């Protein structure tokens, strides 16, 4: 009896873990895992207008990364496909790039803590491109 209960519990945990395509981690962990070490360009694209802003000024890049790098992303229970996104962000390290939207990294949907949406929205709206 104990063996079958243990086996059922183990199988249930396996199925549960298989349903979540990721683990909670910081945004910085995601882009470091993608081998992005020295961000030298950031593109923020507004999903509602298609407009984008490119940042190459190192001070602005550092400011932006400071605002978002510690935000924790937790996989959502519902991983059904969705349409549209508010902002898409691409971080560049030379030729390497890491792309994500505010609620999706790779093929997994996430909740962010604190909520990344108002942080990026506020930054994007106040952003003035500074030429180097």
Short mmCIF file of N, CA and C in Angstrom, two decimals:
data_model
loop_
_atom_site.label_atom_id
_atom_site.label_comp_id
_atom_site.label_asym_id
_atom_site.label_seq_id
_atom_site.Cartn_x
_atom_site.Cartn_y
_atom_site.Cartn_z
N UNK A 1 0.82 -1.19 0.00
CA UNK A 1 0.00 0.00 0.00
C UNK A 1 0.87 1.26 0.00
N UNK A 2 1.90 1.27 0.84
CA UNK A 2 2.76 2.44 0.91
C UNK A 2 3.52 2.65 -0.39
N UNK A 3 3.93 1.53 -1.01
CA UNK A 3 4.66 1.63 -2.27
C UNK A 3 3.79 2.23 -3.36
N UNK A 4 2.55 1.79 -3.47
CA UNK A 4 1.67 2.30 -4.52
C UNK A 4 1.32 3.77 -4.27
N UNK A 5 1.14 4.15 -3.01
CA UNK A 5 0.87 5.55 -2.68
C UNK A 5 2.07 6.42 -3.04
N UNK A 6 3.26 5.94 -2.70
CA UNK A 6 4.49 6.66 -3.04
C UNK A 6 4.64 6.78 -4.55
N UNK A 7 4.37 5.71 -5.28
CA UNK A 7 4.47 5.72 -6.73
C UNK A 7 3.46 6.70 -7.35
N UNK A 8 2.24 6.72 -6.83
CA UNK A 8 1.23 7.66 -7.32
C UNK A 8 1.65 9.10 -7.07
N UNK A 9 2.19 9.33 -5.90
CA UNK A 9 2.66 10.67 -5.56
C UNK A 9 3.80 11.09 -6.48
N UNK A 10 4.72 10.19 -6.72
CA UNK A 10 5.86 10.47 -7.59
C UNK A 10 5.39 10.76 -9.01
N UNK A 11 4.49 9.97 -9.54
CA UNK A 11 3.96 10.18 -10.88
C UNK A 11 3.20 11.52 -10.95
N UNK A 12 2.43 11.82 -9.92
CA UNK A 12 1.70 13.09 -9.89
C UNK A 12 2.65 14.28 -9.91
N UNK A 13 3.71 14.21 -9.14
CA UNK A 13 4.70 15.29 -9.12
C UNK A 13 5.38 15.44 -10.47
N UNK A 14 5.67 14.31 -11.10
CA UNK A 14 6.29 14.34 -12.42
C UNK A 14 5.37 15.01 -13.43
N UNK A 15 4.10 14.65 -13.43
CA UNK A 15 3.14 15.24 -14.36
C UNK A 15 2.98 16.73 -14.08
N UNK A 16 2.90 17.08 -12.83
CA UNK A 16 2.77 18.48 -12.45
C UNK A 16 3.97 19.28 -12.90
N UNK A 17 5.16 18.76 -12.70
CA UNK A 17 6.36 19.49 -13.12
C UNK A 17 6.48 19.55 -14.63
N UNK A 18 5.96 18.58 -15.33
CA UNK A 18 6.00 18.59 -16.79
C UNK A 18 5.08 19.65 -17.36
N UNK A 19 4.04 20.03 -16.62
CA UNK A 19 3.10 21.03 -17.09
C UNK A 19 3.65 22.44 -17.00
N UNK A 20 4.62 22.66 -16.16
CA UNK A 20 5.24 23.98 -16.10
C UNK A 20 6.55 23.90 -16.86
N UNK A 21 6.65 24.74 -17.87
CA UNK A 21 7.78 24.67 -18.77
C UNK A 21 9.01 25.42 -18.27
N UNK A 22 9.02 25.82 -17.06
CA UNK A 22 10.16 26.56 -16.56
C UNK A 22 10.11 26.66 -15.05
N UNK A 23 10.99 27.49 -14.53
CA UNK A 23 11.03 27.70 -13.10
C UNK A 23 11.08 29.20 -12.87
N UNK A 24 10.82 29.60 -11.64
CA UNK A 24 10.90 31.01 -11.30
C UNK A 24 12.36 31.43 -11.29
N UNK A 25 12.64 32.49 -12.02
CA UNK A 25 13.99 33.04 -12.03
C UNK A 25 13.96 34.49 -12.47
N UNK A 26 15.06 35.17 -12.23
CA UNK A 26 15.14 36.59 -12.59
C UNK A 26 15.36 36.73 -14.09
N UNK A 27 15.00 37.89 -14.60
CA UNK A 27 15.22 38.16 -16.02
C UNK A 27 16.71 38.07 -16.35
N UNK A 28 17.54 38.55 -15.43
CA UNK A 28 18.99 38.49 -15.64
C UNK A 28 19.45 37.03 -15.82
N UNK A 29 18.88 36.11 -15.05
CA UNK A 29 19.24 34.70 -15.20
C UNK A 29 18.91 34.19 -16.59
N UNK A 30 17.74 34.61 -17.11
CA UNK A 30 17.36 34.19 -18.46
C UNK A 30 18.36 34.66 -19.50
N UNK A 31 18.72 35.95 -19.46
CA UNK A 31 19.61 36.41 -20.52
C UNK A 31 21.05 35.97 -20.30
N UNK A 32 21.45 35.74 -19.06
CA UNK A 32 22.79 35.19 -18.82
C UNK A 32 22.86 33.74 -19.33
N UNK A 33 21.76 32.98 -19.13
CA UNK A 33 21.69 31.61 -19.65
C UNK A 33 21.80 31.59 -21.18
N UNK A 34 21.36 32.67 -21.81
CA UNK A 34 21.43 32.79 -23.27
C UNK A 34 22.79 33.34 -23.72
N UNK A 35 23.74 33.42 -22.78
CA UNK A 35 25.10 33.88 -23.06
C UNK A 35 25.17 35.36 -23.42
N UNK A 36 24.23 36.14 -22.91
CA UNK A 36 24.27 37.60 -23.07
C UNK A 36 24.96 38.14 -21.83
N UNK A 37 26.20 38.56 -22.00
CA UNK A 37 27.02 39.02 -20.87
C UNK A 37 27.17 40.54 -20.85
N UNK A 38 27.40 41.13 -22.02
CA UNK A 38 27.64 42.57 -22.12
C UNK A 38 26.64 43.15 -23.10
N UNK A 39 25.54 43.70 -22.59
CA UNK A 39 24.49 44.23 -23.46
C UNK A 39 24.99 45.54 -24.07
N UNK A 40 25.09 45.56 -25.40
CA UNK A 40 25.57 46.77 -26.07
C UNK A 40 24.49 47.47 -26.90
N UNK A 41 23.31 46.84 -26.98
CA UNK A 41 22.19 47.46 -27.68
C UNK A 41 20.90 46.84 -27.17
N UNK A 42 19.86 47.69 -27.06
CA UNK A 42 18.54 47.24 -26.65
C UNK A 42 17.54 47.82 -27.63
N UNK A 43 16.62 46.97 -28.09
CA UNK A 43 15.51 47.46 -28.91
C UNK A 43 14.23 47.14 -28.14
N UNK A 44 13.42 48.17 -27.94
CA UNK A 44 12.11 48.00 -27.31
C UNK A 44 11.07 48.33 -28.37
N UNK A 45 10.20 47.35 -28.67
CA UNK A 45 9.18 47.56 -29.68
C UNK A 45 7.81 47.58 -29.03
N UNK A 46 7.02 48.59 -29.39
CA UNK A 46 5.65 48.73 -28.89
C UNK A 46 4.75 47.84 -29.73
N UNK A 47 4.15 46.85 -29.11
CA UNK A 47 3.31 45.89 -29.83
C UNK A 47 2.01 46.47 -30.33
N UNK A 48 1.56 47.60 -29.77
CA UNK A 48 0.29 48.17 -30.23
C UNK A 48 0.47 49.09 -31.43
N UNK A 49 1.66 49.67 -31.62
CA UNK A 49 1.88 50.58 -32.74
C UNK A 49 2.91 50.05 -33.73
N UNK A 50 3.76 49.13 -33.29
CA UNK A 50 4.84 48.64 -34.14
C UNK A 50 6.08 49.51 -34.08
N UNK A 51 5.99 50.67 -33.45
CA UNK A 51 7.14 51.57 -33.32
C UNK A 51 8.17 50.94 -32.39
N UNK A 52 9.43 51.28 -32.62
CA UNK A 52 10.47 50.76 -31.74
C UNK A 52 11.49 51.85 -31.45
N UNK A 53 12.18 51.67 -30.34
CA UNK A 53 13.26 52.57 -29.95
C UNK A 53 14.50 51.72 -29.71
N UNK A 54 15.62 52.18 -30.26
CA UNK A 54 16.88 51.46 -30.11
C UNK A 54 17.78 52.26 -29.18
N UNK A 55 18.34 51.57 -28.19
CA UNK A 55 19.23 52.20 -27.22
C UNK A 55 20.63 51.63 -27.43
N UNK A 56 21.59 52.51 -27.65
CA UNK A 56 22.99 52.09 -27.75
C UNK A 56 23.86 52.82 -26.73
N UNK A 57 23.32 53.84 -26.11
CA UNK A 57 24.05 54.58 -25.09
C UNK A 57 24.21 53.70 -23.85
N UNK A 58 25.44 53.45 -23.43
CA UNK A 58 25.71 52.51 -22.33
C UNK A 58 25.06 52.95 -21.01
N UNK A 59 25.00 54.25 -20.77
CA UNK A 59 24.36 54.74 -19.54
C UNK A 59 22.87 54.41 -19.53
N UNK A 60 22.20 54.60 -20.67
CA UNK A 60 20.78 54.28 -20.77
C UNK A 60 20.54 52.77 -20.69
N UNK A 61 21.41 52.00 -21.31
CA UNK A 61 21.28 50.54 -21.24
C UNK A 61 21.42 50.09 -19.79
N UNK A 62 22.43 50.60 -19.10
CA UNK A 62 22.63 50.25 -17.69
C UNK A 62 21.44 50.63 -16.83
N UNK A 63 20.87 51.81 -17.08
CA UNK A 63 19.70 52.27 -16.34
C UNK A 63 18.52 51.32 -16.56
N UNK A 64 18.28 50.97 -17.83
CA UNK A 64 17.17 50.08 -18.16
C UNK A 64 17.35 48.70 -17.53
N UNK A 65 18.54 48.13 -17.66
CA UNK A 65 18.79 46.80 -17.10
C UNK A 65 18.66 46.81 -15.59
N UNK A 66 19.07 47.89 -14.94
CA UNK A 66 18.93 48.00 -13.49
C UNK A 66 17.45 47.94 -13.09
N UNK A 67 16.59 48.53 -13.91
CA UNK A 67 15.16 48.53 -13.62
C UNK A 67 14.52 47.14 -13.75
N UNK A 68 15.03 46.33 -14.69
CA UNK A 68 14.32 45.08 -15.01
C UNK A 68 15.05 43.79 -14.64
N UNK A 69 16.35 43.82 -14.41
CA UNK A 69 17.10 42.56 -14.30
C UNK A 69 16.73 41.70 -13.10
N UNK A 70 16.28 42.30 -12.01
CA UNK A 70 15.94 41.52 -10.82
C UNK A 70 14.48 41.08 -10.77
N UNK A 71 13.69 41.44 -11.78
CA UNK A 71 12.28 41.04 -11.81
C UNK A 71 12.22 39.52 -11.93
N UNK A 72 11.39 38.91 -11.08
CA UNK A 72 11.24 37.45 -11.06
C UNK A 72 10.11 37.03 -12.00
N UNK A 73 10.37 36.02 -12.80
CA UNK A 73 9.39 35.48 -13.73
C UNK A 73 8.98 34.09 -13.27
N UNK A 74 7.68 33.91 -13.07
CA UNK A 74 7.11 32.63 -12.63
C UNK A 74 6.21 32.09 -13.72
N UNK A 75 6.41 30.84 -14.14
CA UNK A 75 5.57 30.27 -15.21
C UNK A 75 4.08 30.31 -14.84
N UNK A 76 3.26 30.70 -15.78
CA UNK A 76 1.82 30.69 -15.58
C UNK A 76 1.29 29.27 -15.70
N UNK A 77 0.22 28.98 -15.01
CA UNK A 77 -0.39 27.65 -15.12
C UNK A 77 -0.95 27.45 -16.52
N UNK A 78 -1.61 28.46 -17.06
CA UNK A 78 -2.21 28.37 -18.39
C UNK A 78 -1.15 28.71 -19.43
N UNK A 79 -0.76 27.73 -20.21
CA UNK A 79 0.25 27.92 -21.25
C UNK A 79 -0.36 27.87 -22.65
N UNK A 80 -1.68 28.14 -22.76
CA UNK A 80 -2.31 28.18 -24.07
C UNK A 80 -1.77 29.34 -24.88
N UNK A 81 -1.63 29.14 -26.19
CA UNK A 81 -1.12 30.17 -27.10
C UNK A 81 -1.99 31.42 -27.02
N UNK A 82 -1.36 32.57 -27.17
CA UNK A 82 -2.04 33.86 -27.14
C UNK A 82 -1.62 34.67 -28.35
N UNK A 83 -2.40 35.69 -28.64
CA UNK A 83 -2.08 36.57 -29.76
C UNK A 83 -1.77 37.95 -29.20
N UNK A 84 -0.78 38.59 -29.81
CA UNK A 84 -0.45 39.96 -29.45
C UNK A 84 0.46 40.06 -28.24
N UNK A 85 1.06 41.22 -28.09
CA UNK A 85 1.94 41.51 -26.96
C UNK A 85 2.07 43.02 -26.83
N UNK A 86 2.36 43.49 -25.64
CA UNK A 86 2.44 44.93 -25.39
C UNK A 86 3.81 45.48 -25.78
N UNK A 87 4.87 44.87 -25.29
CA UNK A 87 6.23 45.28 -25.66
C UNK A 87 7.07 44.04 -25.93
N UNK A 88 7.90 44.14 -26.94
CA UNK A 88 8.91 43.13 -27.21
C UNK A 88 10.27 43.77 -26.99
N UNK A 89 11.16 43.04 -26.36
CA UNK A 89 12.48 43.58 -26.05
C UNK A 89 13.54 42.63 -26.60
N UNK A 90 14.57 43.20 -27.22
CA UNK A 90 15.71 42.42 -27.69
C UNK A 90 16.96 43.01 -27.08
N UNK A 91 17.73 42.16 -26.40
CA UNK A 91 19.02 42.55 -25.83
C UNK A 91 20.10 41.98 -26.73
N UNK A 92 21.09 42.80 -27.08
CA UNK A 92 22.17 42.39 -27.97
C UNK A 92 23.50 42.39 -27.22
N UNK A 93 24.28 41.37 -27.50
CA UNK A 93 25.68 41.30 -27.07
C UNK A 93 26.46 40.98 -28.33
N UNK A 94 26.89 42.03 -29.02
CA UNK A 94 27.50 41.82 -30.33
C UNK A 94 26.47 41.25 -31.28
N UNK A 95 26.75 40.08 -31.83
CA UNK A 95 25.84 39.41 -32.76
C UNK A 95 24.79 38.56 -32.03
N UNK A 96 25.04 38.24 -30.77
CA UNK A 96 24.09 37.41 -30.01
C UNK A 96 22.90 38.26 -29.57
N UNK A 97 21.73 37.65 -29.55
CA UNK A 97 20.55 38.38 -29.11
C UNK A 97 19.64 37.52 -28.25
N UNK A 98 18.92 38.19 -27.38
CA UNK A 98 17.95 37.55 -26.49
C UNK A 98 16.65 38.34 -26.64
N UNK A 99 15.61 37.67 -27.17
CA UNK A 99 14.31 38.30 -27.40
C UNK A 99 13.27 37.77 -26.42
N UNK A 100 12.42 38.68 -25.96
CA UNK A 100 11.31 38.27 -25.10
C UNK A 100 10.21 39.33 -25.14
N UNK A 101 9.02 38.94 -24.76
CA UNK A 101 7.95 39.91 -24.54
C UNK A 101 7.75 39.99 -23.03
N UNK A 102 6.90 40.89 -22.60
CA UNK A 102 6.77 41.11 -21.16
C UNK A 102 6.14 39.94 -20.41
N UNK A 103 5.50 39.03 -21.13
CA UNK A 103 4.93 37.86 -20.45
C UNK A 103 5.32 36.54 -21.10
N UNK A 104 6.26 36.56 -22.04
CA UNK A 104 6.68 35.31 -22.69
C UNK A 104 8.18 35.32 -22.94
N UNK A 105 8.83 34.26 -22.50
CA UNK A 105 10.25 34.05 -22.77
C UNK A 105 10.35 32.66 -23.39
N UNK A 106 10.98 32.59 -24.55
CA UNK A 106 10.97 31.38 -25.36
C UNK A 106 9.52 31.01 -25.63
N UNK A 107 9.11 29.83 -25.31
CA UNK A 107 7.72 29.42 -25.57
C UNK A 107 6.91 29.28 -24.28
N UNK A 108 7.33 29.95 -23.23
CA UNK A 108 6.67 29.84 -21.94
C UNK A 108 6.12 31.20 -21.52
N UNK A 109 4.87 31.20 -21.03
CA UNK A 109 4.24 32.42 -20.54
C UNK A 109 4.50 32.56 -19.04
N UNK A 110 4.78 33.80 -18.63
CA UNK A 110 5.16 34.07 -17.25
C UNK A 110 4.37 35.23 -16.65
N UNK A 111 4.29 35.21 -15.31
CA UNK A 111 3.87 36.36 -14.53
C UNK A 111 5.15 36.95 -13.97
N UNK A 112 5.19 38.27 -13.84
CA UNK A 112 6.40 38.91 -13.33
C UNK A 112 6.12 39.58 -11.98
N UNK A 113 7.14 39.57 -11.14
CA UNK A 113 7.04 40.17 -9.81
C UNK A 113 8.31 40.94 -9.51
N UNK A 114 8.23 42.27 -9.38
CA UNK A 114 7.05 43.10 -9.59
C UNK A 114 6.64 43.09 -11.06
N UNK A 115 5.44 43.58 -11.32
CA UNK A 115 4.91 43.59 -12.68
C UNK A 115 5.81 44.42 -13.59
N UNK A 116 6.33 43.78 -14.63
CA UNK A 116 7.25 44.44 -15.55
C UNK A 116 6.55 45.43 -16.48
N UNK A 117 5.25 45.27 -16.71
CA UNK A 117 4.53 46.10 -17.67
C UNK A 117 4.64 47.60 -17.37
N UNK A 118 4.28 48.07 -16.17
CA UNK A 118 4.37 49.52 -15.94
C UNK A 118 5.81 50.04 -15.95
N UNK A 119 6.77 49.22 -15.58
CA UNK A 119 8.17 49.64 -15.58
C UNK A 119 8.64 49.91 -17.00
N UNK A 120 8.38 48.96 -17.92
CA UNK A 120 8.80 49.12 -19.31
C UNK A 120 7.99 50.21 -19.99
N UNK A 121 6.69 50.26 -19.73
CA UNK A 121 5.83 51.28 -20.34
C UNK A 121 6.31 52.68 -19.95
N UNK A 122 6.56 52.90 -18.69
CA UNK A 122 7.03 54.20 -18.22
C UNK A 122 8.39 54.54 -18.84
N UNK A 123 9.31 53.57 -18.85
CA UNK A 123 10.64 53.81 -19.41
C UNK A 123 10.55 54.14 -20.90
N UNK A 124 9.77 53.37 -21.63
CA UNK A 124 9.63 53.57 -23.08
C UNK A 124 9.07 54.95 -23.40
N UNK A 125 8.04 55.36 -22.66
CA UNK A 125 7.40 56.65 -22.92
C UNK A 125 8.31 57.82 -22.59
N UNK A 126 9.21 57.66 -21.63
CA UNK A 126 10.12 58.74 -21.25
C UNK A 126 11.45 58.70 -22.00
N UNK A 127 11.66 57.64 -22.75
CA UNK A 127 12.96 57.43 -23.40
C UNK A 127 13.20 58.41 -24.53
N UNK A 128 14.29 59.10 -24.42
CA UNK A 128 14.77 59.93 -25.51
C UNK A 128 16.08 59.30 -25.96
N UNK A 129 16.19 59.06 -27.22
CA UNK A 129 17.39 58.42 -27.75
C UNK A 129 18.56 59.40 -27.71
N UNK A 130 19.63 58.97 -27.07
CA UNK A 130 20.84 59.78 -26.98
C UNK A 130 21.86 59.18 -27.93
N UNK A 131 22.35 59.98 -28.84
CA UNK A 131 23.37 59.51 -29.80
C UNK A 131 24.73 59.47 -29.10
N UNK A 132 25.52 58.47 -29.40
CA UNK A 132 26.85 58.34 -28.80
C UNK A 132 27.89 59.00 -29.67
#
